[in-house]
Coordinates of C-alpha atoms in Angstrom, one line a residue:
M1 CA 11.1 -15.2 -23.4
V2 CA 7.5 -14.0 -23.0
E3 CA 7.1 -12.7 -26.6
K4 CA 5.3 -13.6 -30.0
K5 CA 4.7 -12.3 -33.4
Y6 CA 5.0 -8.7 -34.2
I7 CA 1.4 -7.0 -34.9
Q8 CA 1.8 -3.6 -36.4
A9 CA -2.0 -2.5 -36.0
L10 CA -2.3 -3.3 -32.4
L11 CA 0.7 -1.3 -31.6
L12 CA -0.7 1.7 -33.5
Y13 CA -3.8 0.9 -31.5
L14 CA -2.4 0.8 -28.2
L15 CA -0.2 4.3 -28.6
A16 CA -3.1 6.2 -30.0
W17 CA -5.4 4.8 -27.1
Y18 CA -3.0 5.8 -24.6
A19 CA -2.5 9.2 -26.2
T20 CA -6.2 10.2 -26.8
A21 CA -7.5 9.4 -23.1
A22 CA -10.7 11.6 -22.9
H23 CA -11.2 14.1 -20.2
Q24 CA -14.6 13.5 -19.2
P25 CA -16.0 10.4 -17.5
Q26 CA -18.4 8.1 -19.2
N27 CA -20.8 5.3 -17.8
I28 CA -19.2 2.3 -16.8
I29 CA -18.9 -0.7 -19.5
K30 CA -18.0 -3.9 -17.6
K31 CA -16.5 -6.9 -19.3
Q32 CA -15.6 -10.1 -18.0
S33 CA -12.0 -10.3 -16.6
K34 CA -9.7 -13.3 -17.0
S35 CA -10.9 -14.5 -13.6
G36 CA -14.4 -14.8 -14.9
K37 CA -15.8 -12.4 -12.1
G38 CA -17.2 -9.7 -13.9
F39 CA -14.5 -6.9 -13.1
G40 CA -14.2 -3.9 -15.4
S41 CA -11.0 -3.9 -17.4
S42 CA -7.2 -3.0 -17.1
V43 CA -5.3 0.2 -17.6
F44 CA -2.1 0.3 -19.4
F45 CA 0.8 3.1 -19.1
P46 CA 4.0 3.5 -21.2
V47 CA 7.1 3.9 -18.8
T48 CA 10.0 6.2 -19.0
G49 CA 13.0 6.3 -17.2
N50 CA 16.3 4.1 -16.5
V51 CA 18.3 2.8 -13.5
Y52 CA 21.5 4.8 -14.4
P53 CA 22.0 7.6 -15.1
K54 CA 18.5 8.9 -14.3
G55 CA 17.8 6.7 -11.1
Y56 CA 14.0 6.1 -11.4
Y57 CA 11.2 5.1 -13.6
H58 CA 8.0 7.0 -14.2
V59 CA 4.7 7.0 -15.7
T60 CA 2.2 10.1 -16.7
I61 CA -1.1 10.4 -14.9
N62 CA -3.5 12.8 -15.4
V63 CA -5.2 14.4 -12.3
G64 CA -8.2 16.6 -11.6
Q65 CA -11.0 18.3 -13.6
P66 CA -9.7 19.5 -16.0
P67 CA -7.2 16.9 -16.3
K68 CA -3.4 18.0 -15.8
P69 CA -0.5 15.8 -16.5
Y70 CA 1.9 14.6 -13.7
F71 CA 5.0 12.5 -13.7
L72 CA 5.0 9.8 -10.9
D73 CA 7.6 7.7 -9.7
I74 CA 6.5 4.0 -9.9
D75 CA 6.7 2.3 -6.5
T76 CA 5.4 -1.1 -5.3
G77 CA 7.2 -0.5 -1.9
S78 CA 4.5 1.8 -0.6
D79 CA 0.9 2.3 -0.7
L80 CA 0.2 6.1 -1.0
T81 CA 0.3 8.2 -3.9
W82 CA 1.0 11.6 -3.6
L83 CA 2.0 14.8 -5.7
Q84 CA 3.4 18.1 -4.9
C85 CA 0.7 20.4 -3.7
D86 CA 0.5 24.1 -3.6
A87 CA -1.7 24.2 -0.6
P88 CA 0.5 26.3 -0.2
C89 CA 3.7 24.5 -1.1
T90 CA 6.1 24.9 2.1
K91 CA 9.0 23.1 0.7
C92 CA 8.5 21.7 -2.8
T93 CA 11.2 20.5 -4.9
P94 CA 12.1 21.2 -8.9
S95 CA 9.4 19.3 -10.7
P96 CA 8.3 19.0 -14.4
H97 CA 5.1 20.3 -14.0
S98 CA 3.3 22.9 -11.5
P99 CA 2.1 21.6 -8.1
Y100 CA -1.1 20.2 -7.9
K101 CA -3.9 22.6 -6.4
P102 CA -6.3 21.3 -4.2
N103 CA -10.0 22.3 -4.5
K104 CA -11.5 22.1 -1.0
N105 CA -11.4 18.3 -1.3
P106 CA -9.6 17.0 1.6
I107 CA -10.5 13.7 3.2
T108 CA -11.5 13.5 7.0
C109 CA -9.9 11.5 9.5
K110 CA -13.1 9.4 9.6
H111 CA -12.7 8.2 6.2
A112 CA -11.9 4.3 5.7
L113 CA -8.8 5.1 3.7
C114 CA -7.4 7.6 6.5
V115 CA -8.0 4.8 9.1
S116 CA -6.2 2.3 6.6
L117 CA -3.3 4.7 5.8
L118 CA -2.5 5.5 9.3
G119 CA -3.8 2.8 11.5
S120 CA -6.7 3.8 13.9
G121 CA -4.3 4.2 16.7
N122 CA -2.4 7.1 14.9
L123 CA -5.0 9.5 14.0
N124 CA -4.0 13.0 15.4
C125 CA -7.2 14.2 15.4
E126 CA -9.5 16.1 17.9
N127 CA -12.5 15.1 16.0
P128 CA -13.5 12.8 13.2
D129 CA -14.4 15.5 10.8
E130 CA -10.6 17.1 10.7
Q131 CA -8.7 16.7 7.7
C132 CA -6.7 13.4 7.4
D133 CA -2.7 14.7 7.5
Y134 CA 0.0 12.3 6.6
E135 CA 3.6 11.7 6.6
V136 CA 5.6 9.0 4.7
N137 CA 9.2 8.5 5.3
Y138 CA 11.2 6.5 3.2
A139 CA 14.3 4.4 3.6
D140 CA 16.5 6.7 1.5
L141 CA 15.8 9.8 3.7
G142 CA 13.1 10.8 1.5
S143 CA 9.9 12.2 2.5
S144 CA 6.6 13.7 1.9
L145 CA 4.3 15.5 4.5
G146 CA 0.6 16.7 3.7
V147 CA -3.3 16.0 3.8
L148 CA -5.0 13.3 2.1
V149 CA -7.4 14.4 -0.6
M150 CA -9.7 13.3 -3.5
D151 CA -10.0 14.0 -7.0
S152 CA -10.9 12.6 -10.4
F153 CA -8.3 10.4 -12.1
P154 CA -9.1 9.9 -16.0
F155 CA -8.2 6.7 -17.3
R156 CA -9.1 4.8 -20.7
F157 CA -9.7 1.2 -19.8
T158 CA -9.0 -1.7 -22.2
N159 CA -12.7 -2.6 -22.7
G160 CA -13.2 0.9 -24.4
S161 CA -14.8 2.9 -21.4
V162 CA -13.4 6.4 -20.2
L163 CA -13.9 7.0 -16.7
G164 CA -12.9 9.5 -14.2
P165 CA -13.1 8.0 -11.0
R166 CA -12.6 9.8 -7.7
L167 CA -9.4 8.4 -5.9
A168 CA -7.8 9.2 -2.5
F169 CA -4.0 10.6 -2.8
G170 CA -1.5 12.9 -0.8
C171 CA -1.4 16.4 -1.4
G172 CA 2.4 16.9 -0.5
Y173 CA 3.3 20.4 0.6
N174 CA 6.5 19.6 2.2
Q175 CA 9.1 17.4 0.6
E176 CA 12.7 16.2 1.2
V177 CA 14.6 14.2 -1.7
P178 CA 17.6 12.5 -1.0
N179 CA 21.0 13.8 -2.8
S180 CA 21.0 10.7 -5.1
I181 CA 18.1 11.9 -7.1
H182 CA 19.2 14.2 -10.0
P183 CA 16.8 16.9 -11.4
P184 CA 14.3 16.9 -13.3
Y185 CA 12.7 15.2 -10.4
T186 CA 9.0 13.6 -10.8
D187 CA 5.9 15.3 -9.4
G188 CA 5.5 12.8 -7.1
V189 CA 5.2 9.0 -6.3
L190 CA 2.7 6.5 -7.5
G191 CA 2.1 4.2 -4.7
L192 CA 1.5 0.5 -5.8
G193 CA 1.8 -1.4 -2.5
S194 CA -0.6 -4.0 -1.2
G195 CA -2.2 -1.8 1.1
K196 CA -6.2 -0.2 0.9
S197 CA -4.8 3.2 0.2
S198 CA -3.3 2.2 -3.1
I199 CA -4.5 3.4 -6.5
V200 CA -5.1 -0.2 -7.9
A201 CA -6.8 -1.2 -4.6
Q202 CA -9.1 1.6 -4.9
L203 CA -9.8 0.8 -8.6
S204 CA -10.7 -2.7 -7.3
D205 CA -12.9 -1.8 -4.6
M206 CA -15.0 0.3 -7.2
G207 CA -15.0 -3.1 -9.7
L208 CA -12.9 -1.2 -12.2
T209 CA -10.1 -3.5 -12.3
R210 CA -8.8 -6.5 -10.7
N211 CA -6.2 -5.9 -8.0
V212 CA -3.3 -6.8 -9.9
V213 CA -0.4 -4.7 -11.2
G214 CA 2.1 -5.5 -13.7
H215 CA 5.6 -3.8 -14.8
C216 CA 8.2 -4.3 -17.5
L217 CA 11.4 -2.2 -16.9
S218 CA 13.6 -2.3 -19.8
G219 CA 17.3 -2.1 -19.3
Q220 CA 17.5 0.2 -22.4
G221 CA 15.1 2.5 -20.7
G222 CA 11.5 2.6 -20.9
G223 CA 8.9 0.1 -20.5
F224 CA 5.5 -0.4 -19.6
L225 CA 3.0 -0.7 -16.5
F226 CA -0.5 -1.9 -16.2
F227 CA -3.2 -2.4 -13.7
G228 CA -5.6 -5.4 -14.1
D229 CA -5.4 -8.8 -15.3
D230 CA -5.9 -8.3 -19.1
F231 CA -2.3 -8.5 -20.0
L232 CA -1.1 -11.5 -18.1
P233 CA 0.6 -14.2 -20.1
P234 CA -1.2 -17.5 -20.5
S235 CA 1.9 -19.3 -19.4
G236 CA 5.7 -18.9 -18.8
I237 CA 5.3 -17.0 -15.4
V238 CA 7.2 -18.3 -12.2
W239 CA 4.9 -17.9 -9.3
T240 CA 5.6 -17.6 -5.7
P241 CA 3.3 -16.6 -2.8
I242 CA 3.2 -13.2 -1.1
L243 CA 4.2 -14.4 2.6
S244 CA 3.9 -11.0 4.6
Q245 CA 0.9 -9.4 5.7
K246 CA 2.4 -6.0 5.7
K247 CA 1.8 -3.4 2.9
Y248 CA 5.1 -4.3 1.2
Y249 CA 5.8 -7.6 -1.3
S250 CA 7.4 -9.8 0.9
L251 CA 8.4 -13.2 -0.8
G252 CA 9.6 -15.2 2.1
F253 CA 13.2 -16.5 2.7
S254 CA 15.8 -17.5 0.0
D255 CA 19.4 -18.8 -0.4
L256 CA 21.7 -17.0 -2.6
Q257 CA 23.8 -18.8 -5.3
F258 CA 27.1 -17.6 -6.9
G259 CA 28.1 -18.9 -10.2
G260 CA 25.7 -21.8 -9.8
Q261 CA 27.2 -22.5 -6.6
V262 CA 25.6 -22.7 -3.1
T263 CA 26.7 -20.0 -0.7
N264 CA 26.8 -19.2 3.1
I265 CA 24.2 -16.3 2.1
K266 CA 21.2 -18.1 3.3
R267 CA 17.6 -17.7 4.6
I268 CA 17.3 -14.0 3.8
A269 CA 14.2 -12.2 3.6
I270 CA 13.4 -10.9 0.0
V271 CA 11.2 -7.9 -0.9
F272 CA 10.2 -6.3 -4.1
D273 CA 10.5 -2.8 -4.5
S274 CA 10.1 -0.9 -8.1
G275 CA 10.6 2.4 -6.0
S276 CA 14.1 1.4 -5.1
T277 CA 16.7 2.2 -7.9
Y278 CA 19.2 -0.5 -6.6
S279 CA 19.0 -3.6 -4.5
Y280 CA 19.8 -3.9 -1.1
F281 CA 21.3 -6.8 1.1
S282 CA 21.5 -7.1 4.7
S283 CA 24.7 -6.0 6.2
Q284 CA 26.0 -9.7 6.4
A285 CA 25.0 -10.7 3.3
Y286 CA 26.1 -7.5 1.5
S287 CA 29.7 -8.0 3.2
A288 CA 29.5 -11.7 2.2
L289 CA 28.6 -10.9 -1.6
V290 CA 31.2 -8.2 -1.7
S291 CA 33.8 -10.5 -0.6
M292 CA 32.9 -13.3 -3.2
I293 CA 32.9 -11.0 -5.9
N294 CA 36.4 -9.5 -5.2
K295 CA 37.7 -13.1 -4.5
D296 CA 36.5 -14.3 -8.1
I297 CA 37.7 -11.1 -10.1
N298 CA 41.0 -10.7 -8.4
G299 CA 43.7 -10.0 -11.0
K300 CA 41.2 -9.3 -13.5
L301 CA 40.0 -6.0 -12.2
T302 CA 41.1 -3.4 -9.8
V303 CA 39.0 -1.5 -7.3
A304 CA 38.0 2.1 -8.6
V305 CA 38.3 4.0 -5.3
E306 CA 38.2 7.4 -7.2
D307 CA 34.7 6.4 -8.7
K308 CA 32.0 7.5 -6.1
S309 CA 28.9 6.9 -8.2
L310 CA 28.4 3.8 -6.2
P311 CA 30.1 2.3 -2.9
V312 CA 31.8 -0.4 -4.9
C313 CA 33.2 0.1 -8.3
W314 CA 36.2 -1.5 -10.5
K315 CA 38.1 -0.5 -13.4
S316 CA 39.9 -2.3 -16.2
A317 CA 42.9 -1.1 -18.2
K318 CA 40.8 0.4 -20.9
P319 CA 37.3 2.2 -19.8
F320 CA 34.1 0.0 -20.2
R321 CA 31.9 1.5 -22.7
S322 CA 28.9 -0.6 -21.8
I323 CA 27.6 -3.1 -19.7
R324 CA 28.1 -6.0 -22.0
D325 CA 31.9 -5.0 -21.8
A326 CA 31.9 -5.8 -18.0
T327 CA 29.6 -9.0 -17.7
N328 CA 32.2 -11.6 -18.8
Y329 CA 34.1 -10.7 -15.5
F330 CA 31.3 -11.3 -13.5
K331 CA 28.9 -14.4 -12.5
P332 CA 25.1 -14.6 -12.4
L333 CA 23.6 -14.8 -9.1
V334 CA 20.5 -17.0 -8.1
L335 CA 17.8 -16.5 -5.4
S336 CA 16.3 -19.9 -4.4
F337 CA 13.3 -19.5 -2.7
R338 CA 12.6 -21.7 0.4
N339 CA 8.6 -22.5 -0.6
G340 CA 9.2 -26.2 -1.7
K341 CA 8.7 -25.3 -5.2
N342 CA 12.1 -24.8 -6.2
V343 CA 11.3 -21.1 -7.2
Q344 CA 14.4 -19.3 -8.3
F345 CA 14.8 -15.6 -9.4
E346 CA 17.9 -15.1 -11.6
L347 CA 20.3 -11.9 -11.7
Q348 CA 22.5 -12.1 -14.6
P349 CA 25.5 -9.7 -14.2
Q350 CA 23.6 -7.0 -16.0
A351 CA 20.9 -7.0 -13.3
Y352 CA 23.1 -6.2 -10.4
L353 CA 25.9 -4.0 -12.3
I354 CA 26.1 -0.2 -13.8
V355 CA 28.8 1.2 -16.0
T356 CA 29.3 4.6 -14.9
E357 CA 30.2 7.8 -16.8
H358 CA 33.7 7.3 -15.9
G359 CA 33.8 3.9 -17.6
N360 CA 34.0 1.7 -14.5
V361 CA 31.7 -1.2 -13.3
C362 CA 30.1 -0.8 -10.2
L363 CA 28.1 -3.0 -7.9
G364 CA 24.2 -2.1 -7.7
I365 CA 23.6 -4.1 -4.8
L366 CA 24.0 -2.0 -1.7
N367 CA 24.1 -2.3 2.3
G368 CA 20.9 -2.2 3.5
G369 CA 22.0 -2.0 7.1
E370 CA 23.2 1.7 6.2
V371 CA 19.8 2.6 5.4
G372 CA 17.9 1.2 8.3
L373 CA 16.5 -1.8 6.4
G374 CA 17.7 -4.2 9.2
D375 CA 17.3 -7.8 7.9
L376 CA 15.2 -7.1 4.7
N377 CA 16.9 -7.5 1.3
V378 CA 15.2 -5.4 -1.4
I379 CA 15.3 -6.3 -5.0
G380 CA 15.1 -2.9 -6.9
D381 CA 14.8 -1.7 -10.4
I382 CA 18.2 -2.8 -11.3
S383 CA 17.3 -6.6 -10.4
L384 CA 13.9 -6.3 -12.1
Q385 CA 15.0 -5.0 -15.5
D386 CA 13.8 -6.9 -18.4
K387 CA 11.3 -9.2 -16.8
L388 CA 7.5 -8.9 -16.7
V389 CA 6.9 -9.1 -12.9
I390 CA 3.0 -9.2 -11.6
Y391 CA 2.0 -8.6 -8.4
D392 CA -1.5 -10.2 -7.7
N393 CA -3.0 -9.0 -4.6
E394 CA -6.1 -11.2 -5.3
K395 CA -4.5 -14.4 -5.1
R396 CA -1.5 -13.1 -2.7
Q397 CA 1.1 -14.0 -5.3
I398 CA 4.1 -12.6 -7.2
G399 CA 5.1 -14.0 -10.6
W400 CA 7.9 -13.1 -13.4
A401 CA 9.4 -14.2 -16.3
P402 CA 12.2 -12.8 -18.7
A403 CA 10.9 -10.5 -21.4
N404 CA 11.6 -8.1 -23.8
C405 CA 10.5 -4.8 -22.3
N406 CA 10.9 -2.7 -25.6
R407 CA 7.6 -4.6 -26.8
L408 CA 3.9 -3.8 -25.8
P409 CA 1.7 -6.4 -24.7
N410 CA -1.6 -7.3 -26.2
M411 CA -4.2 -8.6 -24.2
D412 CA -3.7 -12.0 -24.9
G413 CA -0.5 -11.7 -23.0
D414 CA 1.9 -11.5 -26.2
F415 CA 4.1 -8.9 -26.9
V416 CA 4.4 -6.3 -29.9
D417 CA 7.3 -4.3 -31.0
R418 CA 7.1 -0.2 -29.9
Y419 CA 9.0 2.5 -30.5
Y420 CA 9.2 5.5 -28.2
Q421 CA 12.0 7.8 -27.1
P422 CA 13.7 6.3 -24.0
Y423 CA 14.4 8.8 -21.3
A424 CA 16.2 8.5 -18.3
A425 CA 13.7 7.8 -5.9
D426 CA 16.0 5.7 -5.0
L427 CA 14.8 3.5 -2.1
G428 CA 11.1 3.7 -2.4
I429 CA 10.0 1.2 0.3
F430 CA 8.8 3.3 3.3
L431 CA 9.5 3.1 6.7
Q432 CA 7.0 4.8 8.7
E433 CA 3.6 6.7 8.1
T434 CA 2.3 9.1 10.5
C435 CA -0.3 11.9 10.9
P436 CA 1.2 15.2 11.5
A437 CA 0.8 19.0 10.7
S438 CA -2.6 20.6 9.4
F439 CA -3.3 21.6 5.8
G440 CA -0.8 23.5 4.4
S441 CA 0.8 24.9 7.7
G442 CA 4.2 23.3 7.3
R443 CA 4.3 22.0 10.6
R444 CA 6.1 18.7 11.2
K445 CA 5.9 16.0 13.9
Q446 CA 8.3 13.6 14.6
G447 CA 6.9 10.0 12.8
R448 CA 6.7 6.9 15.0
N449 CA 9.4 4.2 15.0

């Protein structure tokens, strides 16, 4: 496990440091990062949420002057950060806070981030000084329509500086949310993909952090998120290259092992996506996996057709009270990557199963073919739990290690105990980004395929 001794003083410091983030920016105080290139520092966020029953993990981020708090769904499957926006709001969903109010701060079509997000061939602008409209559509049929704006994001950095960099994000005035998400919803999405429009990429371009994202999502609820490289452990991380030039985190092809044995599920393309509650296999791989599991548990459990929590559920003679009660019936899975380094990503039963309110156990790997993912196989929150996962966009690599996500990291990569109340967006990976309507008009244009 990536954890060491308990340091009470550091725990109190980190909690106080996060809770007292100042509202006004100060001068930049730079320090040497671990890379030695003189970048600023890192930013740390406690995480709230769980896979079941809430269905998402989120952080609290302050935006504007004066700053106001918003709950944002952590999404490494898309780039654009957006908030529900009173521009005015054409279709907004129930949310914990009032919609963000823009203050004559739209980004124009000629802005580099507009071009990066939408592509030069998709700018639906009659002149370059028009506002930059966007539309993001997610694989779970959720979407956001709005305009790019820029405002202050007050952060307290680990080097002691307090800054309010002006960052670009989406002011979303028309949202669709899938039925699988239960209220209260978040206020928006924190896009942490590898594109230039992500918040971390913008901070990196300003010299404030390295372009590195890390998260640790606890199976008990909660966890933590960080930007920058100050919290990277000195050892114990398994690294594999990011192989796709697209904006999502592709790890290339892998073969699936079931219970330590090789299977016919081979050469499946893997993507990591913290915006997806569950994991998704392509149709052929999904069918083969369900068949293997049913064959293996035949006579031990029966199919719970009456439980509609997820597509495939099983029941025992007595209801399961926790995931621990159910794991003995199932075997571990292993994704073995074909990169010549024998890199493996292990999924113990608790990393692909949930126990529902009905006392049944359900498969948390779903059929990606049914939501338009094609041959992509998405590793979502359920399979990322209780692991420190690091997306290093500078070195173009992703790393992970088992971790106790109920502990806070210190800046040596060690972990310290922490306590806070755990609380409890399904598929976060985006399908398309387009540029439709004008600011607040509510007009919607068909996205590109």
